[in-house]
XYZ file of N, CA and C in Angstrom:
816
model
N -27.891 88.155 -18.170
C -28.032 87.402 -17.155
C -27.858 87.319 -15.855
N -28.567 87.938 -14.765
C -28.315 87.782 -13.228
C -27.698 86.898 -12.713
N -27.302 87.576 -12.100
C -25.955 86.235 -11.458
C -26.683 86.289 -9.829
N -25.997 84.791 -9.264
C -27.022 84.521 -8.093
C -26.303 85.762 -7.150
N -27.033 86.023 -5.953
C -26.558 86.811 -5.038
C -25.247 86.306 -3.848
N -24.910 86.862 -3.634
C -23.988 86.424 -2.335
C -23.828 87.425 -1.187
N -24.096 86.852 -0.280
C -24.546 87.940 1.375
C -23.086 88.666 0.995
N -23.509 90.144 2.099
C -21.995 90.857 1.582
C -20.968 90.193 2.280
N -20.954 89.647 3.675
C -20.321 89.602 4.727
C -19.281 87.998 4.048
N -19.725 87.518 3.198
C -18.469 86.533 2.058
C -17.519 87.173 1.557
N -16.290 86.795 1.722
C -14.500 87.097 1.573
C -14.879 86.731 -0.519
N -14.727 88.003 -0.943
C -14.397 87.472 -2.579
C -13.765 87.582 -2.979
N -12.901 87.077 -3.605
C -11.850 87.295 -4.683
C -12.214 88.620 -5.238
N -10.880 89.136 -5.857
C -10.538 90.346 -6.470
C -11.860 90.242 -7.551
N -11.643 89.342 -8.218
C -12.575 89.517 -9.448
C -13.609 89.709 -9.499
N -14.275 89.087 -8.259
C -15.792 89.229 -8.474
C -16.883 90.072 -8.530
N -16.047 91.726 -8.526
C -16.808 92.757 -8.473
C -16.405 93.112 -10.221
N -15.342 92.919 -10.307
C -15.318 93.589 -11.669
C -15.202 92.777 -12.823
N -15.253 91.641 -12.831
C -15.449 90.277 -13.809
C -13.557 90.209 -14.460
N -13.062 90.372 -13.717
C -11.410 90.126 -14.505
C -11.053 89.030 -13.903
N -9.803 88.530 -14.531
C -9.196 87.234 -14.144
C -8.328 87.200 -13.237
N -7.494 86.173 -12.547
C -6.303 85.691 -12.284
C -5.473 87.237 -12.596
N -4.916 87.677 -11.679
C -3.359 88.315 -11.748
C -2.020 87.261 -11.682
N -1.625 86.642 -13.043
C -0.714 85.708 -12.938
C 0.720 86.118 -12.495
N 1.655 85.829 -11.844
C 2.738 86.102 -11.717
C 3.515 85.379 -12.643
N 5.278 86.013 -12.360
C 5.490 84.841 -13.296
C 6.748 84.265 -13.065
N 6.164 83.858 -11.637
C 6.438 82.074 -11.040
C 5.967 81.724 -10.483
N 5.961 80.185 -10.199
C 4.946 78.985 -9.875
C 4.970 79.997 -8.391
N 4.119 80.250 -7.644
C 4.084 80.355 -5.944
C 4.189 79.227 -4.948
N 5.629 79.343 -4.346
C 5.471 78.249 -3.102
C 4.540 78.976 -1.884
N 3.589 77.913 -1.774
C 3.230 78.036 -0.217
C 3.779 78.068 0.975
N 3.515 79.120 2.008
C 4.045 79.142 3.391
C 2.920 77.680 4.091
N 3.073 77.655 5.921
C 2.501 76.690 5.995
C 1.306 77.385 6.045
N 0.937 78.604 6.383
C -0.192 79.452 6.836
C -1.072 79.096 5.409
N -0.576 79.680 3.802
C -1.523 79.043 3.163
C -1.623 77.195 2.872
N -0.442 76.614 3.081
C -1.069 75.203 2.915
C -2.721 74.911 3.971
N -2.309 75.175 4.925
C -3.908 75.379 5.998
C -4.960 76.123 5.610
N -4.508 77.052 4.686
C -5.997 77.501 3.886
C -6.550 76.971 2.677
N -5.063 76.168 2.140
C -5.222 75.173 0.442
C -6.250 74.243 1.043
N -5.865 73.565 2.880
C -6.708 72.069 3.163
C -8.424 72.676 3.091
N -8.128 74.285 3.379
C -9.788 74.281 4.196
C -10.425 74.677 2.894
N -9.846 74.926 2.269
C -10.754 74.999 0.694
C -10.706 74.041 0.029
N -9.695 73.173 0.039
C -10.030 71.797 -0.515
C -11.247 70.858 0.208
N -11.275 70.725 1.494
C -12.034 70.311 1.911
C -13.892 70.529 1.708
N -13.828 71.723 1.447
C -15.154 72.420 1.293
C -15.379 72.373 -0.579
N -14.586 72.427 -0.903
C -14.521 71.944 -2.790
C -15.123 70.573 -2.347
N -14.396 69.299 -2.124
C -15.148 68.613 -1.634
C -16.248 68.063 -1.418
N -16.622 68.587 -0.761
C -17.660 68.222 0.158
C -19.298 68.640 -1.046
N -18.815 69.874 -1.471
C -20.028 70.399 -2.261
C -19.842 70.107 -3.663
N -18.639 69.204 -4.282
C -18.843 68.195 -5.254
C -19.338 67.219 -5.527
N -19.122 66.156 -4.017
C -20.837 65.233 -3.461
C -21.716 65.725 -3.972
N -21.819 67.226 -2.820
C -23.754 67.140 -3.157
C -23.738 66.801 -4.523
N -23.263 67.826 -5.291
C -23.148 68.099 -7.027
C -23.364 66.559 -7.413
N -22.558 65.861 -7.025
C -23.411 64.785 -7.588
C -24.355 63.891 -7.434
N -24.707 64.023 -6.633
C -26.336 63.121 -5.502
C -26.908 63.901 -6.581
N -26.825 65.139 -7.104
C -28.562 66.200 -7.398
C -28.317 65.366 -9.197
N -27.264 64.525 -9.931
C -27.478 64.809 -11.241
C -28.159 63.332 -11.088
N -29.292 63.252 -11.585
C -30.394 62.391 -11.841
C -31.496 62.469 -12.703
N -31.928 62.002 -13.065
C -32.715 62.082 -14.259
C -33.730 63.256 -14.482
N -34.220 64.404 -15.052
C -35.034 65.232 -15.237
C -34.609 66.357 -14.190
N -33.573 66.686 -13.681
C -33.140 67.339 -12.999
C -32.492 68.634 -13.703
N -32.484 69.916 -13.874
C -32.239 70.723 -14.740
C -30.362 71.037 -14.217
N -29.739 71.398 -14.686
C -28.578 72.034 -14.445
C -28.665 73.015 -13.301
N -29.481 74.060 -14.148
C -29.560 75.263 -13.373
C -30.038 75.110 -11.611
N -30.810 74.049 -11.530
C -31.022 73.342 -10.174
C -30.061 72.901 -9.745
N -29.304 72.637 -10.219
C -27.987 72.361 -9.456
C -27.205 73.249 -9.617
N -26.738 74.160 -10.204
C -26.187 75.311 -9.499
C -26.649 75.998 -8.885
N -28.190 76.135 -8.626
C -28.605 77.257 -7.724
C -28.542 76.019 -6.220
N -28.223 74.678 -6.153
C -28.545 74.321 -4.617
C -26.731 74.275 -4.277
N -25.966 74.077 -5.607
C -24.742 74.363 -5.140
C -24.421 75.513 -4.870
N -24.942 76.991 -5.333
C -24.667 78.184 -4.671
C -25.088 78.188 -3.744
N -25.516 78.075 -3.259
C -26.553 78.120 -1.573
C -25.766 77.358 -0.793
N -25.504 75.876 -1.084
C -24.656 75.131 0.086
C -23.141 75.821 -0.309
N -23.055 76.149 -0.775
C -21.340 77.545 -0.804
C -21.342 77.905 0.199
N -22.291 79.391 -0.067
C -22.556 80.357 0.899
C -22.561 79.948 2.388
N -23.769 78.552 2.356
C -23.535 78.527 3.827
C -22.826 77.830 4.453
N -21.765 77.700 3.539
C -20.608 77.243 4.181
C -19.475 78.962 4.276
N -20.225 79.966 3.924
C -19.129 81.138 3.962
C -18.146 81.019 3.027
N -18.724 80.652 1.529
C -17.491 80.744 0.718
C -17.886 81.326 -0.179
N -17.342 81.730 -1.437
C -17.884 82.364 -2.729
C -17.278 81.187 -3.527
N -18.446 81.150 -4.479
C -18.643 80.477 -5.790
C -17.200 81.091 -6.751
N -15.998 80.482 -6.928
C -15.319 81.106 -7.383
C -15.712 81.155 -9.189
N -16.455 79.923 -9.771
C -16.818 80.363 -11.232
C -17.382 81.655 -11.485
N -17.966 82.190 -10.493
C -18.814 83.310 -10.352
C -18.433 84.500 -10.453
N -19.112 84.974 -12.106
C -17.945 86.529 -12.250
C -16.486 86.282 -12.670
N -15.923 85.351 -12.764
C -14.926 85.464 -13.545
C -14.951 85.149 -14.571
N -13.969 86.140 -15.177
C -13.934 86.271 -16.335
C -15.618 87.154 -17.230
N -16.346 87.226 -16.339
C -17.826 87.117 -16.740
C -18.766 86.028 -16.645
N -18.084 84.887 -16.206
C -18.500 83.442 -16.116
C -19.924 83.838 -15.547
N -21.512 83.519 -15.801
C -22.286 83.944 -14.835
C -22.853 82.805 -13.949
N -22.387 81.534 -13.634
C -22.746 80.955 -12.735
C -22.297 80.575 -11.911
N -22.335 79.654 -11.117
C -21.891 79.277 -9.989
C -21.030 77.947 -10.155
N -21.307 76.936 -10.727
C -20.462 76.194 -11.396
C -20.409 75.752 -12.613
N -19.865 75.152 -13.369
C -19.859 74.889 -14.841
C -20.334 72.935 -14.528
N -21.203 73.047 -15.663
C -22.250 71.647 -15.636
C -21.784 71.156 -17.443
N -20.680 70.021 -17.735
C -21.231 69.727 -19.158
C -20.999 68.551 -19.229
N -22.195 68.560 -20.385
C -22.807 67.049 -20.756
C -22.525 66.203 -22.007
N -22.401 65.400 -21.324
C -22.328 64.180 -23.167
C -20.553 64.523 -23.534
N -21.039 65.460 -25.069
C -20.014 66.431 -25.684
C -19.631 67.326 -25.566
N -20.109 68.336 -24.488
C -19.374 69.331 -23.941
C -18.127 69.237 -23.483
N -17.322 69.361 -23.770
C -15.601 69.237 -23.453
C -15.345 69.880 -21.819
N -15.840 71.379 -21.831
C -15.582 72.001 -20.697
C -16.924 73.202 -20.816
N -16.883 73.906 -19.581
C -17.604 75.289 -19.036
C -18.479 75.310 -19.986
N -19.427 74.167 -19.154
C -20.770 73.861 -19.559
C -21.483 75.345 -19.037
N -22.321 75.977 -19.427
C -23.214 77.237 -18.790
C -24.467 76.551 -17.626
N -24.775 76.107 -16.813
C -25.962 75.503 -16.148
C -27.155 76.759 -16.940
N -28.238 75.519 -17.221
C -29.229 75.961 -17.701
C -30.406 75.047 -17.557
N -31.829 75.363 -18.597
C -32.610 74.992 -18.141
C -33.246 72.888 -18.632
N -32.161 72.573 -19.326
C -32.204 71.287 -19.801
C -32.560 70.718 -18.649
N -33.243 69.885 -18.919
C -32.957 68.169 -17.962
C -31.839 67.218 -18.216
N -31.517 66.582 -17.293
C -30.326 65.912 -17.481
C -31.698 64.586 -17.798
N -30.980 63.830 -18.821
C -31.941 62.227 -18.997
C -31.423 61.224 -19.115
N -31.864 59.882 -18.871
C -31.382 58.929 -18.159
C -30.307 58.482 -19.222
N -28.729 58.043 -19.247
C -27.903 57.837 -20.094
C -27.067 58.729 -20.306
N -27.175 60.074 -19.949
C -26.133 61.182 -19.818
C -25.278 60.820 -18.764
N -24.356 61.861 -19.408
C -22.922 61.568 -18.323
C -22.269 63.055 -18.370
N -22.264 63.434 -16.863
C -21.604 65.319 -17.202
C -20.971 65.079 -15.643
N -20.285 66.683 -15.769
C -18.730 67.042 -15.280
C -19.729 67.754 -14.751
N -19.580 68.048 -12.933
C -19.895 68.772 -12.393
C -18.230 69.756 -11.683
N -18.021 70.674 -12.244
C -16.465 71.377 -11.843
C -16.933 72.430 -10.396
N -16.205 71.790 -9.464
C -16.538 72.959 -8.612
C -15.238 73.857 -8.264
N -15.522 74.878 -8.069
C -14.159 75.625 -7.338
C -15.139 76.901 -6.338
N -14.596 76.881 -4.886
C -14.562 77.424 -4.008
C -13.424 78.465 -3.396
N -13.974 79.590 -3.093
C -13.133 80.526 -2.342
C -13.352 80.961 -0.911
N -12.269 80.293 -0.001
C -12.593 80.458 1.257
C -11.404 80.466 2.296
N -11.640 82.143 2.803
C -10.817 82.466 3.775
C -9.230 82.962 2.786
N -9.691 82.930 1.792
C -8.780 83.883 0.497
C -8.214 83.023 -0.201
N -8.719 81.400 0.015
C -7.649 80.589 -1.128
C -8.832 79.580 -1.821
N -8.459 79.278 -2.965
C -9.662 78.690 -3.981
C -9.504 76.881 -3.914
N -10.106 75.594 -4.017
C -9.765 74.688 -3.700
C -10.948 74.534 -5.336
N -10.744 73.202 -5.747
C -10.923 72.987 -7.230
C -10.947 71.761 -7.742
N -11.960 70.882 -8.197
C -11.971 69.817 -8.105
C -13.471 69.665 -9.156
N -13.334 68.272 -9.756
C -14.080 67.790 -10.647
C -14.734 66.246 -11.186
N -15.567 65.773 -10.971
C -15.918 64.876 -11.397
C -17.052 64.712 -12.137
N -17.413 63.461 -13.147
C -17.940 62.859 -14.030
C -18.970 61.621 -13.823
N -20.023 63.089 -13.918
C -21.263 61.148 -12.868
C -21.852 60.579 -14.202
N -22.665 59.427 -13.606
C -23.791 58.701 -14.349
C -24.972 59.069 -13.982
N -25.143 59.517 -15.022
C -27.221 59.522 -14.847
C -27.773 58.254 -14.720
N -28.512 57.762 -14.369
C -29.199 56.792 -14.457
C -28.556 55.394 -15.357
N -28.889 55.042 -15.951
C -28.099 53.456 -16.715
C -27.454 54.409 -17.967
N -26.330 54.180 -17.572
C -25.422 54.963 -18.668
C -24.852 53.567 -19.631
N -24.899 53.559 -21.143
C -24.308 52.886 -22.188
C -22.821 52.004 -21.607
N -22.517 51.010 -22.083
C -20.859 50.522 -21.711
C -20.217 51.229 -22.306
N -19.903 51.724 -23.415
C -18.391 52.975 -23.719
C -18.508 54.064 -23.372
N -20.043 54.676 -22.421
C -19.850 55.657 -21.586
C -19.181 55.595 -20.661
N -19.906 54.094 -19.950
C -18.871 53.734 -18.458
C -17.912 53.718 -19.133
N -17.209 52.812 -19.850
C -15.550 53.217 -19.768
C -14.564 53.932 -19.952
N -15.402 55.203 -20.311
C -14.917 56.422 -21.245
C -14.873 57.332 -19.289
N -15.818 56.683 -18.348
C -15.724 57.550 -17.675
C -15.159 56.882 -16.474
N -14.322 55.612 -16.724
C -13.807 55.199 -15.461
C -12.329 54.994 -16.359
N -11.966 54.949 -17.580
C -10.703 55.687 -18.094
C -10.312 56.851 -17.721
N -11.363 57.927 -17.472
C -10.710 59.047 -17.339
C -10.269 59.183 -15.728
N -10.603 58.492 -14.817
C -10.199 59.205 -13.508
C -9.268 58.202 -13.579
N -9.281 56.952 -13.931
C -7.791 55.972 -13.941
C -6.853 56.736 -14.330
N -6.687 58.045 -14.928
C -5.676 58.511 -15.697
C -4.966 59.195 -14.813
N -6.491 60.286 -14.371
C -5.809 61.266 -12.946
C -5.768 60.230 -11.480
N -5.842 59.402 -11.675
C -5.733 58.393 -10.542
C -3.094 58.220 -10.689
N -3.591 57.842 -12.174
C -1.835 56.962 -12.790
C -1.769 59.049 -12.545
N -2.047 59.501 -12.957
C -0.814 61.254 -13.119
C -0.638 61.409 -11.488
N -1.655 61.172 -10.463
C -1.091 61.626 -9.933
C 0.162 60.983 -8.493
N -0.085 59.493 -9.125
C 0.183 58.585 -8.665
C 1.992 58.911 -8.655
N 2.427 59.386 -9.967
C 4.013 60.069 -10.286
C 3.865 61.190 -9.468
N 3.453 61.845 -9.043
C 3.753 63.357 -8.739
C 4.676 63.405 -7.557
N 5.580 64.291 -7.085
C 6.706 64.218 -5.981
C 7.698 65.416 -6.589
N 8.570 66.002 -5.393
C 9.134 66.725 -5.805
C 10.371 65.896 -7.121
N 10.672 67.107 -7.516
C 11.863 67.012 -8.446
C 11.396 65.591 -10.252
N 9.658 65.736 -9.948
C 8.931 64.950 -11.252
C 8.980 65.720 -12.164
N 9.378 65.594 -13.520
C 9.102 66.394 -14.224
C 7.689 66.949 -14.703
N 7.118 68.022 -14.986
C 5.658 68.426 -15.385
C 4.902 67.899 -16.667
N 6.255 67.405 -17.161
C 5.891 66.808 -18.974
C 5.259 65.144 -18.594
N 5.892 64.367 -17.310
C 5.520 63.696 -17.064
C 4.211 62.883 -16.928
N 3.443 64.208 -16.198
C 1.907 64.015 -16.278
C 1.284 63.599 -17.562
N 1.578 64.228 -18.091
C 1.237 64.585 -19.951
C 0.920 63.024 -20.602
N 2.299 62.355 -20.031
C 2.966 61.608 -20.858
C 2.289 60.208 -20.170
N 1.670 59.910 -18.749
C 1.137 59.030 -18.143
C -0.278 58.769 -18.666
N -0.887 60.146 -18.623
C -2.081 59.853 -19.200
C -2.385 59.572 -20.785
N -1.989 59.834 -21.486
C -1.664 59.713 -22.943
C -1.400 58.162 -23.227
N -0.479 57.353 -22.529
C -0.285 56.064 -22.436
C -1.270 55.608 -22.404
N -2.493 55.696 -21.264
C -3.398 54.875 -20.937
C -4.510 55.541 -21.634
N -4.722 56.783 -21.920
C -6.420 56.569 -22.647
C -5.971 55.621 -24.165
N -4.762 56.249 -24.504
C -4.024 55.706 -25.821
C -4.299 54.354 -26.246
N -3.864 53.362 -25.009
C -4.124 52.132 -25.047
C -5.608 51.480 -24.450
N -6.777 52.372 -24.115
C -7.846 52.119 -24.334
C -8.474 52.411 -25.070
N -8.017 53.382 -26.399
C -8.536 53.732 -27.146
C -9.100 55.208 -27.545
N -9.137 56.386 -26.315
C -9.640 57.620 -25.930
C -8.610 58.709 -26.782
N -8.736 60.329 -27.445
C -7.907 60.638 -27.192
C -8.086 61.544 -25.967
N -6.982 62.475 -25.878
C -7.038 63.517 -25.313
C -6.378 64.854 -25.172
N -8.279 65.833 -24.079
C -7.859 67.105 -25.041
C -7.079 67.877 -24.617
N -6.484 68.616 -25.914
C -5.152 69.321 -25.206
C -5.929 70.987 -25.284
N -7.089 70.670 -24.883
C -8.219 72.604 -25.098
C -7.767 73.508 -24.156
N -7.560 72.470 -22.669
C -7.574 73.079 -21.662
C -5.702 72.065 -20.740
N -5.724 73.088 -19.442
C -4.612 72.711 -18.774
C -5.446 72.352 -17.573
N -4.088 71.777 -16.509
C -4.074 72.376 -15.105
C -3.530 73.409 -14.981
N -3.699 73.841 -13.667
C -3.061 75.248 -13.201
C -2.484 75.348 -11.612
N -1.462 75.891 -11.447
C -1.650 76.142 -10.347
C -2.803 76.900 -9.901
N -2.443 76.926 -8.233
C -4.007 77.425 -7.553
C -3.622 77.625 -5.933
N -4.663 78.709 -5.609
C -3.682 79.202 -4.638
C -4.951 80.091 -3.772
N -4.036 81.351 -3.374
C -5.110 82.878 -3.422
C -5.236 83.215 -4.839
N -4.792 82.742 -5.707
C -5.226 82.957 -7.576
C -5.990 81.779 -7.731
N -6.819 82.103 -8.086
C -7.629 80.958 -9.346
C -6.871 80.113 -9.809
N -6.024 81.003 -10.873
C -5.277 80.240 -11.727
C -4.074 80.953 -12.117
N -2.925 80.039 -11.784
C -1.435 80.468 -11.777
C -0.415 80.191 -12.176
N 0.622 79.725 -12.184
C 1.593 78.613 -12.907
C 1.667 77.910 -12.068
N 1.899 76.570 -11.829
C 2.408 76.130 -13.275
C 1.073 75.617 -14.582
N 1.333 75.595 -15.751
C 0.787 74.945 -16.450
C 0.775 73.684 -16.408
N -0.342 72.803 -16.059
C -0.073 71.401 -16.474
C -0.634 70.732 -17.815
N 0.031 70.037 -18.561
C -0.554 69.867 -20.114
C -0.816 68.121 -19.858
N -2.077 67.906 -20.623
C -2.179 66.506 -19.766
C -1.988 65.629 -21.265
N -1.492 66.568 -22.529
C -1.133 65.773 -23.621
C 0.271 65.853 -23.447
N 0.317 64.699 -24.752
C 1.872 64.710 -24.904
C 2.574 66.377 -25.227
N 3.791 66.106 -24.118
C 4.409 68.075 -24.479
C 5.918 67.622 -24.192
N 6.785 68.546 -24.880
C 7.964 68.672 -24.038
C 8.599 69.557 -23.052
N 7.278 70.511 -22.163
C 7.544 71.362 -21.592
C 8.553 71.451 -20.136
N 9.556 72.821 -20.061
C 10.206 72.572 -18.972
C 9.145 72.826 -17.681
N 10.786 72.155 -16.824
C 9.700 72.651 -15.486
C 9.858 71.082 -14.453
N 10.544 70.883 -13.293
C 9.785 69.834 -11.885
C 9.249 70.289 -11.067
N 8.534 69.169 -10.456
C 7.548 70.136 -9.410
C 8.879 70.497 -8.060
N 8.228 70.928 -7.632
C 8.821 71.324 -6.154
C 8.084 71.298 -5.416
N 8.341 70.950 -3.857
C 7.928 71.252 -3.125
C 7.351 72.130 -2.398
N 6.257 72.348 -1.717
C 5.388 73.527 -1.437
C 4.251 74.596 -2.546
N 4.647 73.497 -3.664
C 3.520 74.384 -4.972
C 2.420 73.534 -4.883
N 1.307 74.409 -5.168
C -0.277 73.244 -5.235
C -0.501 73.875 -7.067
N -1.026 72.710 -7.442
C -1.737 72.466 -8.666
C -2.737 71.165 -8.904
N -3.479 71.610 -10.273
C -4.448 71.060 -10.700
C -4.312 70.006 -11.838
N -4.733 68.804 -11.375
C -4.531 68.162 -12.335
C -5.854 67.764 -13.068
N -6.317 67.947 -14.609
C -8.118 67.624 -14.560
C -7.990 67.131 -16.515
N -7.534 65.800 -16.073
C -7.814 65.681 -17.723
C -8.911 64.927 -18.144
N -9.021 65.869 -19.768
C -10.353 65.366 -20.225
C -10.348 64.294 -21.530
N -11.075 63.399 -21.422
C -10.651 62.259 -22.432
C -12.048 62.491 -23.354
N -11.502 62.166 -24.844
C -12.984 61.774 -25.684
C -12.814 60.757 -26.364
N -14.189 60.144 -26.833
C -14.532 59.460 -27.405
C -13.918 59.268 -28.751
N -13.908 60.271 -29.387
C -13.520 60.348 -30.847
C -12.425 61.060 -30.836
N -12.589 62.457 -31.913
C -12.088 63.595 -31.821
C -11.380 64.225 -30.536
N -10.032 65.056 -30.177
C -9.926 65.651 -28.815
C -9.905 66.982 -29.585
N -10.212 67.405 -30.536
C -10.770 68.855 -30.830
C -11.874 69.402 -30.391
N -12.058 70.564 -30.288
C -13.337 71.405 -29.752
C -13.395 72.761 -30.563
N -14.708 72.774 -29.981
C -15.048 74.231 -30.953
C -15.824 74.490 -29.613
N -15.609 76.153 -29.857
C -16.005 77.462 -28.823
C -17.448 77.746 -29.177
N -18.423 77.696 -28.738
C -19.301 78.032 -28.662
C -19.668 79.550 -28.546
N -20.699 80.287 -29.132
C -20.888 81.607 -29.240
C -21.183 82.423 -28.461
N -21.207 81.072 -27.339
C -20.878 81.951 -25.465
C -19.638 82.262 -25.025
N -18.731 82.000 -26.097
C -17.239 82.451 -25.414
C -16.703 81.182 -24.283
N -17.859 80.470 -24.285
C -17.463 79.314 -23.040
C -17.413 77.964 -22.753
N -18.690 77.636 -23.852
C -18.837 76.488 -23.799
C -18.166 75.590 -24.645
N -17.080 74.612 -24.639
C -16.582 73.906 -25.927
C -16.755 72.943 -26.162
N -17.311 72.252 -27.286
C -17.767 71.284 -27.389
C -17.301 70.136 -28.360
N -17.427 69.328 -28.278
C -15.929 68.015 -29.317
C -16.695 67.938 -30.832
N -15.353 68.526 -31.428
C -16.301 68.332 -33.217
C -16.661 67.755 -33.941
N -16.944 66.218 -33.316
C -17.861 65.280 -34.136
C -18.702 64.940 -32.914
N -19.195 65.682 -32.185
C -20.109 64.930 -31.317
C -19.772 63.348 -30.383
N -18.508 63.387 -29.794
C -18.239 62.413 -29.740
C -18.530 62.950 -27.935
N -18.365 61.556 -27.002
C -18.766 62.304 -25.631
C -17.495 62.628 -24.869
N -17.103 63.374 -23.791
C -15.935 63.649 -23.118
C -16.407 63.442 -21.606
N -15.138 63.345 -20.958
C -15.453 62.818 -19.434
C -14.149 64.277 -18.952
N -14.238 64.392 -17.482
C -13.255 64.885 -17.273
C -13.384 64.608 -15.258
N -11.733 64.508 -14.600
C -11.574 64.620 -13.445
C -10.727 65.580 -13.210
N -10.639 65.523 -11.658
C -10.160 66.677 -11.436
C -9.667 66.998 -9.871
N -8.216 66.974 -9.637
C -8.104 67.183 -7.981
C -6.982 67.889 -8.003
N -6.934 69.066 -6.362
C -6.116 69.794 -6.432
C -5.526 69.644 -5.235
N -3.870 69.369 -6.088
C -2.925 68.643 -4.982
C -2.096 69.595 -4.339
N -1.314 69.271 -3.579
C -0.034 70.070 -2.870
C 1.064 69.326 -3.093
N 2.462 69.391 -4.291
C 3.644 68.842 -3.645
C 4.135 68.680 -2.005
N 4.677 68.003 -1.748
C 5.432 67.995 -0.594
C 6.924 66.827 -0.461
N 7.056 67.283 0.421
C 8.823 66.632 0.798
C 8.757 65.020 0.317
N 7.120 64.228 0.892
C 7.340 63.222 0.703
C 6.945 62.505 -0.368
N 6.192 63.680 -1.333
C 5.503 62.664 -2.339
C 4.006 64.169 -2.704
N 2.751 63.864 -2.446
C 2.034 64.726 -2.772
C 0.448 64.560 -1.988
N -0.053 65.695 -1.921
C -1.184 65.483 -0.786
C -2.411 66.039 -1.656
N -3.587 64.992 -2.098
C -4.423 65.679 -2.118
C -5.484 66.141 -1.495
N -5.569 67.711 -1.851
C -5.808 68.747 -1.208
C -7.739 68.692 -1.160
N -8.337 67.783 -2.139
C -9.589 67.116 -2.776
C -10.024 66.201 -2.449
N -9.903 65.261 -1.639
C -9.788 63.969 -1.581
C -10.947 63.712 -0.456
């Protein structure tokens, strides 16, 4: 699958050429003031691109068209689409429809009335990544689908509201699961949130399911929270493309994501 072109003047992450992944360090990075400014800029661009992506989610539009439009908008901002060639990923954005839990690869399938679609945007701007996603309604969506999407957004908001220095990371999974289960949804443990900055992925890992992981939030750290809720089983199946993960029972899933910065006062949402 040929990759979309990125002009040579745009700064690229190291994996853009060789299709590798992030370089994981043994510890959670602490950001300098310069890093924080870079992350704020990347987060702002990511938010603008996600807003554009949401405006494209209409019946008849293909996910390839969404990918092309988003790719062109990112490079117009002198940024690089972080997913492109990350571990060989062939596209510039992930588009996950209905029963796709995550990492859907854009293709020629047109969106249909009643679909729900997660658009997952990450941009690399002047050496820093900003990562955000949302699930959008395509036309008129049934009540159960709307309830799933609304609850997923609420779990992200609830998780963000408890963040701050000294808070155990495992509290994120607790509040997400409590709210999801109260509304009759399961929480996927296929993927986690992650540290982010100069690297696309780093420590800490942020689990959205119930867990006993150690570690507490520190001022000056940045990470994503990105819960995925499912209507039925939270178990997933990896497709032969080795990216796309779907639910085992065909139930729909939804996801929302922000990049966050823990500071002395609590938390700043960098992609809001």
